[in-house]
XYZ file of C-alpha atoms in Angstrom:
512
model
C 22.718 80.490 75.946
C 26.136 82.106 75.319
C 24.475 85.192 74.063
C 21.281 85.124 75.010
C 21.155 89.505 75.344
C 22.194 89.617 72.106
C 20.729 90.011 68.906
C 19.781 87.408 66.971
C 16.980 87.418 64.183
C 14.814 90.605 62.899
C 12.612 91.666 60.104
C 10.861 94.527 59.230
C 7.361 92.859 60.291
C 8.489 90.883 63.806
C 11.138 93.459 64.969
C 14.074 91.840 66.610
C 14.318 89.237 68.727
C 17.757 88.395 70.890
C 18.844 84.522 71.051
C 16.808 84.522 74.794
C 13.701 85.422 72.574
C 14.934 83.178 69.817
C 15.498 79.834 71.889
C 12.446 80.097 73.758
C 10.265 80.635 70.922
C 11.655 77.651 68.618
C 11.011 75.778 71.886
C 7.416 76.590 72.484
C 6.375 76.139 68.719
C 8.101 73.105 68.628
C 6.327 71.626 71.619
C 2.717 73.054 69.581
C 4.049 71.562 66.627
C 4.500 67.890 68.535
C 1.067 67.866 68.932
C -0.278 67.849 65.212
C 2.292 66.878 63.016
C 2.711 63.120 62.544
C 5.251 60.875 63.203
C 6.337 60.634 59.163
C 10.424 61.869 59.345
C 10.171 64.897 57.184
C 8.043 67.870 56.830
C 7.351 70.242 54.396
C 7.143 74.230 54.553
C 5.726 76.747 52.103
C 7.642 80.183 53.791
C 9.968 82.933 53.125
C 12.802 84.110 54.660
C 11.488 85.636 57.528
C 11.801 85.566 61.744
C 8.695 83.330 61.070
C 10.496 81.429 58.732
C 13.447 81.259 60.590
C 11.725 80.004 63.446
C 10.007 77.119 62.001
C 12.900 76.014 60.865
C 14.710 75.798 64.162
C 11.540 74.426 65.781
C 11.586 71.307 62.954
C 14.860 70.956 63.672
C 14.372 70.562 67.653
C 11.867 67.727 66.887
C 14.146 65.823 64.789
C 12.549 66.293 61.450
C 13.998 66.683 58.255
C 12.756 69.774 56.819
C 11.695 70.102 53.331
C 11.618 74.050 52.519
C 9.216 73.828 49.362
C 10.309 75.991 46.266
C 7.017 78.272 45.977
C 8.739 79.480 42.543
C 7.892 76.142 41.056
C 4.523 75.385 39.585
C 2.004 74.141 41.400
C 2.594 70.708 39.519
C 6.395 70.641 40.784
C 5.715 71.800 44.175
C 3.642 68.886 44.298
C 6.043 66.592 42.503
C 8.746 67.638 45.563
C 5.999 66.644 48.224
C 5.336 63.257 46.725
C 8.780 62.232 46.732
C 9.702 63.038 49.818
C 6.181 61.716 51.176
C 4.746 64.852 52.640
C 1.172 64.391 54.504
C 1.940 68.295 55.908
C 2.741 71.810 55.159
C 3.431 74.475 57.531
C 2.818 77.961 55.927
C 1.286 81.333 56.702
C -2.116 82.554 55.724
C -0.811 86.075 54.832
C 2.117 84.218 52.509
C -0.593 82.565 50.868
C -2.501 85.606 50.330
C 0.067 87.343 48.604
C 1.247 84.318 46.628
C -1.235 81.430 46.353
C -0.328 78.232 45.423
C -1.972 74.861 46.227
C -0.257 73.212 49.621
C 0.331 69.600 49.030
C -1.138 67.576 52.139
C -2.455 68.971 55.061
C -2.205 72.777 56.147
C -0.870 73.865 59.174
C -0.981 77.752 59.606
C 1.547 79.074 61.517
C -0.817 81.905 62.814
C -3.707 79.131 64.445
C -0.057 77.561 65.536
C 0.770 81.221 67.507
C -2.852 81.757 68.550
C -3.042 78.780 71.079
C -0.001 80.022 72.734
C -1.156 80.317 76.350
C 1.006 81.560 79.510
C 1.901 78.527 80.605
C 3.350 77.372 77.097
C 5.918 80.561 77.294
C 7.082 79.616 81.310
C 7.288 75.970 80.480
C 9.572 77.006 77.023
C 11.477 80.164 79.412
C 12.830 77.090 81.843
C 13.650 74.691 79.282
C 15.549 77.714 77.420
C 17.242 78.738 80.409
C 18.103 75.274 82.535
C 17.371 71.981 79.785
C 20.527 70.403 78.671
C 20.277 70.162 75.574
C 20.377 66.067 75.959
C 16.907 66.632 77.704
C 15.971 68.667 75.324
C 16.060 66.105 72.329
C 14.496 63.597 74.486
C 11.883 66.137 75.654
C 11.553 67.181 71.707
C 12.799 64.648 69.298
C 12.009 61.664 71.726
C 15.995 60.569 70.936
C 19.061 61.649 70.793
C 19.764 63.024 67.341
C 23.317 62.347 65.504
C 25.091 64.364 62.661
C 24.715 61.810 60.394
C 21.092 61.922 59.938
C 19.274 64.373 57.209
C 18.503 67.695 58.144
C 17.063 68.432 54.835
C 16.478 67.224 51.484
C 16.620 70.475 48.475
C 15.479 70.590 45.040
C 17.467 71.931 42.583
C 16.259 75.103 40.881
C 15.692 72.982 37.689
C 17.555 75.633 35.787
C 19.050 72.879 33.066
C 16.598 69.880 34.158
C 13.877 68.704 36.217
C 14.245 69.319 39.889
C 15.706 67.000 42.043
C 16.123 66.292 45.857
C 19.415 66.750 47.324
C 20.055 64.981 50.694
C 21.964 66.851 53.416
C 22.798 65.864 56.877
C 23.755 67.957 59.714
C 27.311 66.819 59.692
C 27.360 68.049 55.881
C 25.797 71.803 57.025
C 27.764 72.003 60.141
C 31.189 70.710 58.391
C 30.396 73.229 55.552
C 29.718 76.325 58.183
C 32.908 75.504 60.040
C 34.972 75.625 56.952
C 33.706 78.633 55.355
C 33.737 80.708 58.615
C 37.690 80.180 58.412
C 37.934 82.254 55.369
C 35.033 84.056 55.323
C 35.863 87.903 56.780
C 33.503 88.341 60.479
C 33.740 89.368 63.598
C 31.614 89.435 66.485
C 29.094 92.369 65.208
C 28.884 90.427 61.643
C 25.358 91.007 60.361
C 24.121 88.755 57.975
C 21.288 89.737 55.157
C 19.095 87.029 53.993
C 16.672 87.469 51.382
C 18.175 84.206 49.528
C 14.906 81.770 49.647
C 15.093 79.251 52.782
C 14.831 76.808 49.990
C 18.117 77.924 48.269
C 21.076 76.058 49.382
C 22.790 79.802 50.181
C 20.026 81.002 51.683
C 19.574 77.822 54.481
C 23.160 77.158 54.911
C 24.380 80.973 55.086
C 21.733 83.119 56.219
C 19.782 80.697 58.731
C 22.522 78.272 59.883
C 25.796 79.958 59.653
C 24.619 83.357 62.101
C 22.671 81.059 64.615
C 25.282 78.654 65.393
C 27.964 81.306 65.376
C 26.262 84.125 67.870
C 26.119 86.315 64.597
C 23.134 88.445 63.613
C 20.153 87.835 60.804
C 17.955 90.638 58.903
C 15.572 89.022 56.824
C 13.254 90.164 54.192
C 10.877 87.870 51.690
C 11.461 88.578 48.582
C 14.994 89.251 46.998
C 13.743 91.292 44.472
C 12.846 94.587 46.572
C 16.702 95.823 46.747
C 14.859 99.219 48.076
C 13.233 97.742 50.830
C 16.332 95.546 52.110
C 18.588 98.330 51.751
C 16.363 99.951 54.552
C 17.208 97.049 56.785
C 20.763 97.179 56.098
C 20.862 100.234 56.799
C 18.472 99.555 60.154
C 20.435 97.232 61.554
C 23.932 97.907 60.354
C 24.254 95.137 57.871
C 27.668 93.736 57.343
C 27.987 90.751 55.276
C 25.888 90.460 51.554
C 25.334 87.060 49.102
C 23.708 87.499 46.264
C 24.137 87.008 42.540
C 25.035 88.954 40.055
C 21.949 89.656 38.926
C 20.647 90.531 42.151
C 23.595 92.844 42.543
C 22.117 95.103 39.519
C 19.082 95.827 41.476
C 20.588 96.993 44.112
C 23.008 99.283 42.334
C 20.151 101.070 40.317
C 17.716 101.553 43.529
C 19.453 101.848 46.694
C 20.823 104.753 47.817
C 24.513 105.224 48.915
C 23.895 105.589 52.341
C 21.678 102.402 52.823
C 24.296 99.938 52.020
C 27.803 101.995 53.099
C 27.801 100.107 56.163
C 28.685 96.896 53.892
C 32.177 95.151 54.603
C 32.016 91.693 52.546
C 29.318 90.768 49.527
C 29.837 88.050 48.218
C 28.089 86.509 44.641
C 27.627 82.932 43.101
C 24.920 81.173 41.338
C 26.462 82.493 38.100
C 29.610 84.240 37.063
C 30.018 87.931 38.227
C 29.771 90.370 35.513
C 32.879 92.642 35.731
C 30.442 95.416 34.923
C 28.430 94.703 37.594
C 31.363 94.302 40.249
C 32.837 97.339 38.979
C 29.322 99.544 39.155
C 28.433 97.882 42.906
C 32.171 98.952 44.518
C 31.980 102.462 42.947
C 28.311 103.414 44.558
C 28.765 101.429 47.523
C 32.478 101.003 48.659
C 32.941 97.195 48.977
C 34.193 95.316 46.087
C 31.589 92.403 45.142
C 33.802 88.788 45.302
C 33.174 85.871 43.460
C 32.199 82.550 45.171
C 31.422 79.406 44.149
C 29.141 75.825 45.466
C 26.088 73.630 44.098
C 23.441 72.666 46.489
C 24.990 69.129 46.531
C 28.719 70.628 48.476
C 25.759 71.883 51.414
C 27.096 74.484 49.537
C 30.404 76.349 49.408
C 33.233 75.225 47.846
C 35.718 77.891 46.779
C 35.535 82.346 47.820
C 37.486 85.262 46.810
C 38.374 87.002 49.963
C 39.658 90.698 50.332
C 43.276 90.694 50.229
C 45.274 90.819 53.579
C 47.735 93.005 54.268
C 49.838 94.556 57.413
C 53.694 95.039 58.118
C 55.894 92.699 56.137
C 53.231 90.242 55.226
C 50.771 89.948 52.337
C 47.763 87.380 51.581
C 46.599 87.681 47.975
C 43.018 86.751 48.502
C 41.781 88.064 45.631
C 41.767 87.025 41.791
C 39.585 88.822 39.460
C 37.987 86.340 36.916
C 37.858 83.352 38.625
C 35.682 81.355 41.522
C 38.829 81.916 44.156
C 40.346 79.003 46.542
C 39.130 76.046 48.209
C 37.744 76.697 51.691
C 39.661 74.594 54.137
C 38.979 70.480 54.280
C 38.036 70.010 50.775
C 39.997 68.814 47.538
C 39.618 69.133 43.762
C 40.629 67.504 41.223
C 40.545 68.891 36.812
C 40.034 65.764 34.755
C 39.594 65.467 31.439
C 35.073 64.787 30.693
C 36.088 61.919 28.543
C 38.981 59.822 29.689
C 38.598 61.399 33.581
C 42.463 61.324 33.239
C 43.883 64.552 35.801
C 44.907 67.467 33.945
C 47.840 69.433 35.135
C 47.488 72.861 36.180
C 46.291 75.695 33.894
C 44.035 73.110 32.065
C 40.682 73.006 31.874
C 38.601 70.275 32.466
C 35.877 68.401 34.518
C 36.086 70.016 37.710
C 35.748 67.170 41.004
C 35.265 68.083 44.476
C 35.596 66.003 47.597
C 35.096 66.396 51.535
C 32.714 66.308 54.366
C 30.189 68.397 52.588
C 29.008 66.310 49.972
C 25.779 65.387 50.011
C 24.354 61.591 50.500
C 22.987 61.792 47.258
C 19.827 62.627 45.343
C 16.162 61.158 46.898
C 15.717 57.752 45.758
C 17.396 58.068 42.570
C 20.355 55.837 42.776
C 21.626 55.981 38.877
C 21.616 59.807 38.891
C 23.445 60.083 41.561
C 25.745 57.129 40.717
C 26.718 59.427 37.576
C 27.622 62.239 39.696
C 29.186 60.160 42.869
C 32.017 58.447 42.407
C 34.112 57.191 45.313
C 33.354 60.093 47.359
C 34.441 62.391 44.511
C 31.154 64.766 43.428
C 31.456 65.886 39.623
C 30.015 69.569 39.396
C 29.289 69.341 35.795
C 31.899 72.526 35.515
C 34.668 73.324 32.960
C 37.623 74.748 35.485
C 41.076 74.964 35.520
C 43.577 75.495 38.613
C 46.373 77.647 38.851
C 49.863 77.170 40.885
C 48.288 79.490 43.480
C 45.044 77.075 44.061
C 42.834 80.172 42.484
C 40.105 77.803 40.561
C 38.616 79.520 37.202
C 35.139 78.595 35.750
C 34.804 78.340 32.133
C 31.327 77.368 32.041
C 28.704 74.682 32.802
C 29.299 71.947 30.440
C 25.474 72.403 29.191
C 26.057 76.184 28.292
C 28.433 75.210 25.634
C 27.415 74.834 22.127
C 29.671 73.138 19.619
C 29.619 74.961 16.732
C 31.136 73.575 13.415
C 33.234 71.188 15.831
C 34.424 74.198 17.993
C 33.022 74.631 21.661
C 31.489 78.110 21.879
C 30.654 79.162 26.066
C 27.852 81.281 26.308
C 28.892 83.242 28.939
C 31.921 84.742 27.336
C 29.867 85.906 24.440
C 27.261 87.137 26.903
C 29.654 89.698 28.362
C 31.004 90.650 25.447
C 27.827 91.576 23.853
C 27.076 93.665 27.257
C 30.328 95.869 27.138
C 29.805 96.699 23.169
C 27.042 98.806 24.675
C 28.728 99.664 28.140
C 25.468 97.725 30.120
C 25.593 96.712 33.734
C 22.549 94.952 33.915
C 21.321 91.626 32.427
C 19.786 92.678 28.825
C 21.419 89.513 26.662
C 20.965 85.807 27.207
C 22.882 83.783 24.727
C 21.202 80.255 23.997
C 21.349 77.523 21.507
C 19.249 75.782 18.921
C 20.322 72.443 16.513
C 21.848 73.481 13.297
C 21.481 70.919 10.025
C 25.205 72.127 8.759
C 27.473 73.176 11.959
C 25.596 71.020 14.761
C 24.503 74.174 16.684
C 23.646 78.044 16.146
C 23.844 80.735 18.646
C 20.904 82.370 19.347
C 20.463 85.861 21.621
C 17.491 87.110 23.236
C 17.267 90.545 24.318
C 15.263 93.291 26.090
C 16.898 96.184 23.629
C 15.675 98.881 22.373
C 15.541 99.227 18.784
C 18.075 102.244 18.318
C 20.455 99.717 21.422
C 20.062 97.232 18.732
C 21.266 98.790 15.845
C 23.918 100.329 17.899
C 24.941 96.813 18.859
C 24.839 95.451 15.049
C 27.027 98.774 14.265
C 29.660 96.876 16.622
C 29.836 93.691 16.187
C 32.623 93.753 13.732
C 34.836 95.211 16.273
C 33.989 92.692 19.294
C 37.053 90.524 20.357
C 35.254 87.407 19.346
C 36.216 84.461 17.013
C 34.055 84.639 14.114
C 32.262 81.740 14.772
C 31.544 83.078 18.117
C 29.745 86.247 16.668
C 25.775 85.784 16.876
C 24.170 86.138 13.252
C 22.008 89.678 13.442
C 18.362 87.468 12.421
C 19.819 85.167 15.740
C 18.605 88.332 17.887
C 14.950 88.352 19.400
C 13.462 90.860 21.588
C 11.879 89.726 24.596
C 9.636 91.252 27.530
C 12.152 90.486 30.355
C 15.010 87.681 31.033
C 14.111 84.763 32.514
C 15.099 84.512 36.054
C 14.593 82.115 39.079
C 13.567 82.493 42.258
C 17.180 82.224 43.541
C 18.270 85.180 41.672
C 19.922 83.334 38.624
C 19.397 83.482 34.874
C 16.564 80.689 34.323
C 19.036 79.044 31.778
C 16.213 76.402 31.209
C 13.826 78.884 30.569
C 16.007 80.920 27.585
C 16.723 77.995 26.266
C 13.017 77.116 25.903
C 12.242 80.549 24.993
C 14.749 80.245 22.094
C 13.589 76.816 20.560
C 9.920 78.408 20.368
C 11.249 81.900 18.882
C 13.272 79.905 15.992
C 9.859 77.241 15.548
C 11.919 74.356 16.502
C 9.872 71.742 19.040
């Protein structure tokens, strides 16, 4: 209602609507919706991110459910899996989604095009007067039938799965809202901030940042489905004057290689977690495109941001360093950390590396009826990332790896990562052609393995190198350790499917 000319959500299918358009069409597919979902708390959606997808969400939201954004990257045994435990009987989705992407829809089908068909004229005046003159009291008892409170769940997410099975994260509102309002104190914007999202609704980025964060905060949206057509989104950024950019590293590459100057100069602040930003790739982004890509870091269980680079401020007499290189950057305001040591969970002074700990407002309930595991990550309020990280005097928090891509080789831990990049600059490479996993070893515990998409003549080139990489020699891959795959594994969120090269490496060495 405070912006109700402006801008709010677009795509390059719907157009744009403005937050007039916006409000009164969450309200009249919300009030369609009331009439054939049932009263179970939670329902499930099968949709990308779109002004369609956008929509329903708001809509869900209206009538008090919490909304379970399916991850359509899953098979259609875990999509299922998700669906069970959180007791879905229905699934809204599109018919054209499921054209271009079928998968079986657990429960009931609800298709959000018979939804927009039985629209009528008096639906839209009825919505247009609630939009304009409902407080918004009446409007969650016209809606949700109650008054809704902060504390209750606004969504339960499944983690990607990358090093385990999925599981459901719980989220309340007061979690998302909490995590918005802290981020948005940090996080470069101003009034004409446009926001890209091509993250999927069911990433934790890609709810909390590119849905949430823009509609509570009068801010723009440009959507577009699928985050691997850098081409096509760069022609809404460039459309619509796109401002702000999260991504991944990975991500990152395919925009570099297939966008065009022009499409993406109107960029002020990307922004990249999920995995560690490849200097390479930061370095090749801010030389085609002018902004320089900053590292950020959160888990779908912190709602999720927990620490950002931001650009460096400076005017007369007074400078903010914003910005290290290397590492995850500072807390955003109202959380704390502590670095403990994995065994003893002892604090570590500052420098040292350890179990990194993170506690605040953000932190999720827990994880969908499974007390123990979330008893192991939980304790006293305190949330245990399962990251290696050390703090600085400055607050500046460094990432040495996920504790699960370590392998301890002949007693010595080895991180994957660092061997990763270091096998990319040998050969000067921005994009992802390595993936450094591990298999058991009879005499030193563990072996590296490396899969690659090489050529042959990259390979030998490589091989011709490897005596001079800056590497511990136990850190230095064995040349038969090196097998040539079709592509890198990669999830639907962007990231390196660390699950899946680990797999892929057990069945490439014959181990079970």
């Amino acid at each position: 209602r405070r912006n109700l000319r402006r801008m709010a959500i677009a795509d390059a299918i719907t157009g744009e609507l403005n937050y007039f358009k916006t409000l009164v069409g969450s309200i009249v597919f919300a009030r369609k919706l009331k009439t054939v979902l049932d009263d179970r708390p939670m329902t499930g959606t099968l949709l990308p991110p779109t002004v369609g997808g956008v929509l329903t969400n708001v809509a869900l939201q209206m009538l008090g459910k919490t909304v379970i954004n399916l991850n359509y990257t899953l098979s259609n045994e875990g999509i299922a899996s998700c669906a069970r435990q959180c007791d879905l009987s229905q699934v809204l989705t599109s018919r054209k989604f499921l054209e271009k992407l079928p998968v079986e829809v657990p429960g009931e089908t609800i298709l959000l095009e018979d939804i927009k068909a039985s629209v009528t004229g008096k639906d839209r005046l009825v919505a247009i007067l609630l939009a304009l003159l409902a407080p918004i009291g009446v409007l969650d008892r016209i809606l949700a039938g109650r008054k809704r409170r902060t504390e209750e769940l606004a969504t339960i997410i499944f983690s990607s799965g990358s090093e385990g099975e999925p599981k459901g994260v719980m989220l309340t509102h007061r979690n998302i809202l909490t995590n918005i309002e802290s981020s948005l104190e940090v996080f470069p914007h101003h009034r004409k901030s446009c926001i890209i999202g091509y993250l999927p609704l069911f990433h934790s980025f890609g709810h909390m940042a590119t849905v949430w964060l823009p509609l509570t905060m009068g801010l723009r949206g440009i959507y577009h489905p699928n985050p691997l057509e850098p081409k096509a989104i760069g022609d809404l950024v460039q459309q619509y004057t796109g401002t702000i950019m999260v991504g991944t590293s990975t991500l990152l590459q395919g925009f570099t290689r297939r966008c065009t100057t022009e499409q993406l100069s109107c960029l002020e602040f990307v922004v990249c977690g999920a995995e560690k930003l490849a200097p390479r790739v930061r370095k090749s982004f801010k030389e085609k495109f002018g902004p320089e890509p900053l590292e950020g870091y959160g888990t779908t269980e912190c709602s999720p941001v927990v620490s950002l680079n931001i650009p460096d401020l400076v005017s007369p007499g007074f400078f903010y360093h914003g910005t290290n290189h290397g590492t995850i950057g500072r807390l955003i305001p109202g959380l704390r950390t502590r670095v403990v040591d994995p065994d003893t969970n002892e604090d570590l002074p500052h420098g040292e590396a350890g179990l990194l700990l993170v506690k605040g407002p953000n932190i999720m309930q827990g994880y969908l009826d499974q007390p123990e595991r979330t008893a192991k990550v939980l304790k006293e309020g305190w949330y245990s990332t399962g990251d290696i990280a050390s703090v600085d005097e400055e607050g500046f928090i460094t990432i040495t790896d996920r504790l699960a891509r370590f392998s301890k080789i002949g007693g010595e831990m080895v991180p994957h990562n660092v061997v990763e990049e270091c096998l990319h600059e040998l050969l000067g490479l921005t994009e992802q052609s390595l993936a450094v996993a591990s298999v058991p070893d009879q005499q030193k515990g563990e072996r590296l393995i490396v899969l690659h998409v090489l050529e042959e003549e990259q390979l030998q080139q490589l091989f011709d190198k490897l005596d001079d990489a800056n590497l511990p020699n136990l850190w230095v891959p064995r040349k038969n350790a090196f097998h040539r795959i079709n592509a890198i594994p990669v999830l639907g969120t962007g990231k390196m499917d660390i699950k899946g090269v680990r797999v892929m490496a057990q069945e490439l060495e014959g181990i079970s």
